[in-house]
Amino acid sequence: MSWSKLKQQLESFLSPALQGRVEYRATSYRYLPDKAGSSYISVDKKNVFDMRDKTSGIRWYQTELEIKNDPEIVIPISPEEIEVVRKDTKGPVPEDRLIVIARNRKMTELAKELMAAQAALSKSNFTVEANKFLTTSIEKSLESSEIIMNVFALLDKRVGKKRILSMAERVKMKHPVVRYFYEVRRGTV
């Protein structure tokens, strides 16, 4: 499918409040085979999410420690997770320490997931992901572990006001790019 047709289809799924504000763009270099094209999403005419450039306005993580120390990432801990830690420690451990251990375990898992998704994203092909989004249900796109699929789904008009507002807790554990586009969309609801 040609880029103009793909762009037209993607933008037809944009929430009405975002039409004109969010735009999908791509560049390619026909005569420079060693120079890869770039695909990006702009918000209010500002290139926000460039899939080739790690210097975009969205923060890219470099280390697991950086992710663990990010105060914006909030990790909810369930009683079941605390109980698993209690069983693993096999001894009297104060309740507040159990919570810290459970949160650290969950943060480590999240950090590994975010870094893996980020590494895959910088190598991914925007066109392939866009075509995949167009053939995947909105529910699967929202639940996907792929960052770009989450972004497409959050900007989609099939995701209503109630669903956007109910996703607040789940989005806190997502990549900063997904959180950014969630806030853009939530601001229009």
CSV table of C-alpha atoms in Angstrom, one decimal, residues 21-189:
chain,number,residue,atom,x,y,z
A,21,ARG,CA,-3.7,18.3,15.6
A,22,VAL,CA,-2.2,14.9,15.1
A,23,GLU,CA,-0.5,14.0,11.8
A,24,TYR,CA,1.4,11.0,10.6
A,25,ARG,CA,4.4,11.8,8.4
A,26,ALA,CA,7.2,10.0,6.6
A,27,THR,CA,10.3,10.9,4.7
A,28,SER,CA,12.2,8.8,2.3
A,29,TYR,CA,15.4,9.2,0.4
A,30,ARG,CA,15.0,7.8,-3.1
A,31,TYR,CA,18.5,8.5,-4.4
A,32,LEU,CA,20.4,7.8,-1.2
A,33,PRO,CA,20.2,4.1,-0.5
A,34,ASP,CA,22.4,4.3,2.6
A,35,LYS,CA,20.1,6.8,4.2
A,36,ALA,CA,17.0,5.3,5.7
A,37,GLY,CA,13.7,7.1,5.7
A,38,SER,CA,12.0,8.3,8.8
A,39,SER,CA,8.4,8.0,10.1
A,40,TYR,CA,7.0,10.1,12.8
A,41,ILE,CA,3.9,11.4,14.5
A,42,SER,CA,3.5,15.2,15.0
A,43,VAL,CA,1.2,16.9,17.5
A,44,ASP,CA,0.3,20.5,16.8
A,45,LYS,CA,2.9,20.7,14.0
A,46,LYS,CA,5.7,19.6,16.3
A,47,ASN,CA,7.5,16.3,15.6
A,48,VAL,CA,6.9,14.4,18.8
A,49,PHE,CA,7.5,10.8,18.1
A,50,ASP,CA,10.3,10.0,15.6
A,51,MET,CA,10.8,6.3,15.1
A,52,ARG,CA,14.4,6.8,14.0
A,53,ASP,CA,15.7,9.5,16.1
A,54,LYS,CA,16.4,9.0,19.8
A,55,THR,CA,16.7,12.7,20.4
A,56,SER,CA,13.0,13.4,20.2
A,57,GLY,CA,11.0,15.2,22.8
A,58,ILE,CA,10.0,11.9,24.4
A,59,ARG,CA,12.5,10.6,26.9
A,60,TRP,CA,14.3,7.5,25.9
A,61,TYR,CA,15.7,5.3,28.6
A,62,GLN,CA,19.3,4.2,28.6
A,63,THR,CA,19.5,2.0,31.7
A,64,GLU,CA,17.4,-0.1,34.0
A,65,LEU,CA,18.4,2.1,36.9
A,66,GLU,CA,17.1,5.2,35.1
A,67,ILE,CA,13.7,3.5,34.7
A,68,LYS,CA,13.6,2.4,38.3
A,69,ASN,CA,14.4,5.9,39.6
A,70,ASP,CA,11.8,7.6,37.4
A,71,PRO,CA,9.3,9.2,39.8
A,72,GLU,CA,6.6,9.3,37.1
A,73,ILE,CA,6.3,5.5,36.9
A,74,VAL,CA,3.9,4.4,39.6
A,75,ILE,CA,3.8,0.7,40.3
A,76,PRO,CA,0.7,-0.6,42.1
A,77,ILE,CA,1.3,-3.7,44.2
A,78,SER,CA,-1.4,-6.2,44.9
A,79,PRO,CA,-1.9,-8.2,48.1
A,80,GLU,CA,-1.2,-11.4,46.0
A,81,GLU,CA,2.3,-10.0,45.0
A,82,ILE,CA,3.1,-9.2,48.6
A,83,GLU,CA,2.0,-12.7,49.6
A,84,VAL,CA,4.4,-14.3,47.0
A,85,VAL,CA,7.3,-12.2,48.5
A,86,ARG,CA,6.3,-13.3,52.0
A,87,LYS,CA,6.5,-17.0,50.9
A,88,ASP,CA,9.8,-16.4,49.1
A,89,THR,CA,11.5,-14.8,52.1
A,90,LYS,CA,10.5,-17.7,54.4
A,91,GLY,CA,10.9,-15.7,57.6
A,92,PRO,CA,9.6,-12.8,59.6
A,93,VAL,CA,9.9,-9.7,57.4
A,94,PRO,CA,8.2,-6.4,58.2
A,95,GLU,CA,5.2,-5.5,56.0
A,96,ASP,CA,6.7,-2.3,54.7
A,97,ARG,CA,9.9,-4.2,53.6
A,98,LEU,CA,7.7,-6.8,51.8
A,99,ILE,CA,6.1,-4.0,49.8
A,100,VAL,CA,9.5,-2.6,48.8
A,101,ILE,CA,10.7,-6.0,47.7
A,102,ALA,CA,7.6,-6.6,45.7
A,103,ARG,CA,7.8,-3.2,44.0
A,104,ASN,CA,11.5,-3.7,43.2
A,105,ARG,CA,10.7,-7.0,41.5
A,106,LYS,CA,7.9,-5.5,39.5
A,107,MET,CA,10.1,-2.5,38.5
A,108,THR,CA,12.8,-4.8,37.3
A,109,GLU,CA,10.3,-6.7,35.1
A,110,LEU,CA,8.9,-3.4,33.8
A,111,ALA,CA,12.3,-2.0,33.1
A,112,LYS,CA,13.2,-5.1,31.0
A,113,GLU,CA,10.0,-4.9,29.1
A,114,LEU,CA,10.3,-1.2,28.4
A,115,MET,CA,13.9,-1.5,27.2
A,116,ALA,CA,13.1,-4.4,25.0
A,117,ALA,CA,10.1,-2.6,23.5
A,118,GLN,CA,12.2,0.5,23.0
A,119,ALA,CA,15.0,-1.4,21.2
A,120,ALA,CA,12.5,-3.1,19.0
A,121,LEU,CA,10.8,0.2,18.3
A,122,SER,CA,14.0,2.0,17.1
A,123,LYS,CA,14.5,-0.8,14.5
A,124,SER,CA,10.9,-1.2,13.5
A,125,ASN,CA,9.2,-0.3,10.3
A,126,PHE,CA,6.4,2.2,10.7
A,127,THR,CA,4.6,1.0,7.6
A,128,VAL,CA,4.5,-2.6,8.8
A,129,GLU,CA,3.2,-1.6,12.2
A,130,ALA,CA,0.6,0.7,10.7
A,131,ASN,CA,-0.7,-2.1,8.4
A,132,LYS,CA,-0.7,-4.5,11.4
A,133,PHE,CA,-2.8,-1.9,13.4
A,134,LEU,CA,-5.3,-1.6,10.5
A,135,THR,CA,-5.9,-5.3,10.5
A,136,THR,CA,-6.0,-5.9,14.3
A,137,SER,CA,-8.9,-5.3,16.7
A,138,ILE,CA,-8.8,-2.2,18.9
A,139,GLU,CA,-8.8,-4.3,22.0
A,140,LYS,CA,-5.7,-6.2,20.9
A,141,SER,CA,-4.0,-3.0,19.9
A,142,LEU,CA,-4.6,-1.5,23.4
A,143,GLU,CA,-3.3,-4.5,25.2
A,144,SER,CA,-0.3,-5.0,22.9
A,145,SER,CA,3.2,-4.8,24.3
A,146,GLU,CA,4.3,-2.9,21.2
A,147,ILE,CA,4.6,0.9,21.8
A,148,ILE,CA,3.4,2.0,18.4
A,149,MET,CA,0.3,-0.2,18.5
A,150,ASN,CA,-0.6,1.4,21.8
A,151,VAL,CA,-0.1,4.9,20.4
A,152,PHE,CA,-2.3,4.2,17.3
A,153,ALA,CA,-5.0,2.7,19.6
A,154,LEU,CA,-5.0,5.6,22.0
A,155,LEU,CA,-5.5,8.1,19.1
A,156,ASP,CA,-8.3,6.0,17.6
A,157,LYS,CA,-11.9,7.2,17.6
A,158,ARG,CA,-13.2,3.7,18.5
A,159,VAL,CA,-11.7,4.2,22.0
A,160,GLY,CA,-14.3,6.2,23.8
A,161,LYS,CA,-14.3,8.6,26.7
A,162,LYS,CA,-15.1,6.0,29.4
A,163,ARG,CA,-12.4,3.6,28.2
A,164,ILE,CA,-9.8,6.4,28.1
A,165,LEU,CA,-10.6,7.5,31.6
A,166,SER,CA,-10.6,4.0,32.9
A,167,MET,CA,-7.1,3.3,31.5
A,168,ALA,CA,-5.4,5.8,33.8
A,169,GLU,CA,-3.8,3.1,36.1
A,170,ARG,CA,-2.6,0.8,33.4
A,171,VAL,CA,-1.0,3.6,31.4
A,172,LYS,CA,1.2,4.6,34.3
A,173,MET,CA,3.2,1.4,33.7
A,174,LYS,CA,3.7,2.0,30.0
A,175,HIS,CA,6.5,3.7,28.1
A,176,PRO,CA,6.7,7.5,28.3
A,177,VAL,CA,5.7,7.8,24.6
A,178,VAL,CA,2.4,5.9,25.4
A,179,ARG,CA,1.8,8.0,28.5
A,180,TYR,CA,2.4,11.2,26.4
A,181,PHE,CA,-0.2,10.2,23.8
A,182,TYR,CA,-2.6,9.1,26.5
A,183,GLU,CA,-2.4,12.6,28.0
A,184,VAL,CA,-2.9,14.2,24.6
A,185,ARG,CA,-6.0,12.1,24.1
A,186,ARG,CA,-7.3,12.5,27.6
A,187,GLY,CA,-7.0,16.3,27.2
A,188,THR,CA,-9.4,16.1,24.3
A,189,VAL,CA,-12.0,13.9,26.0
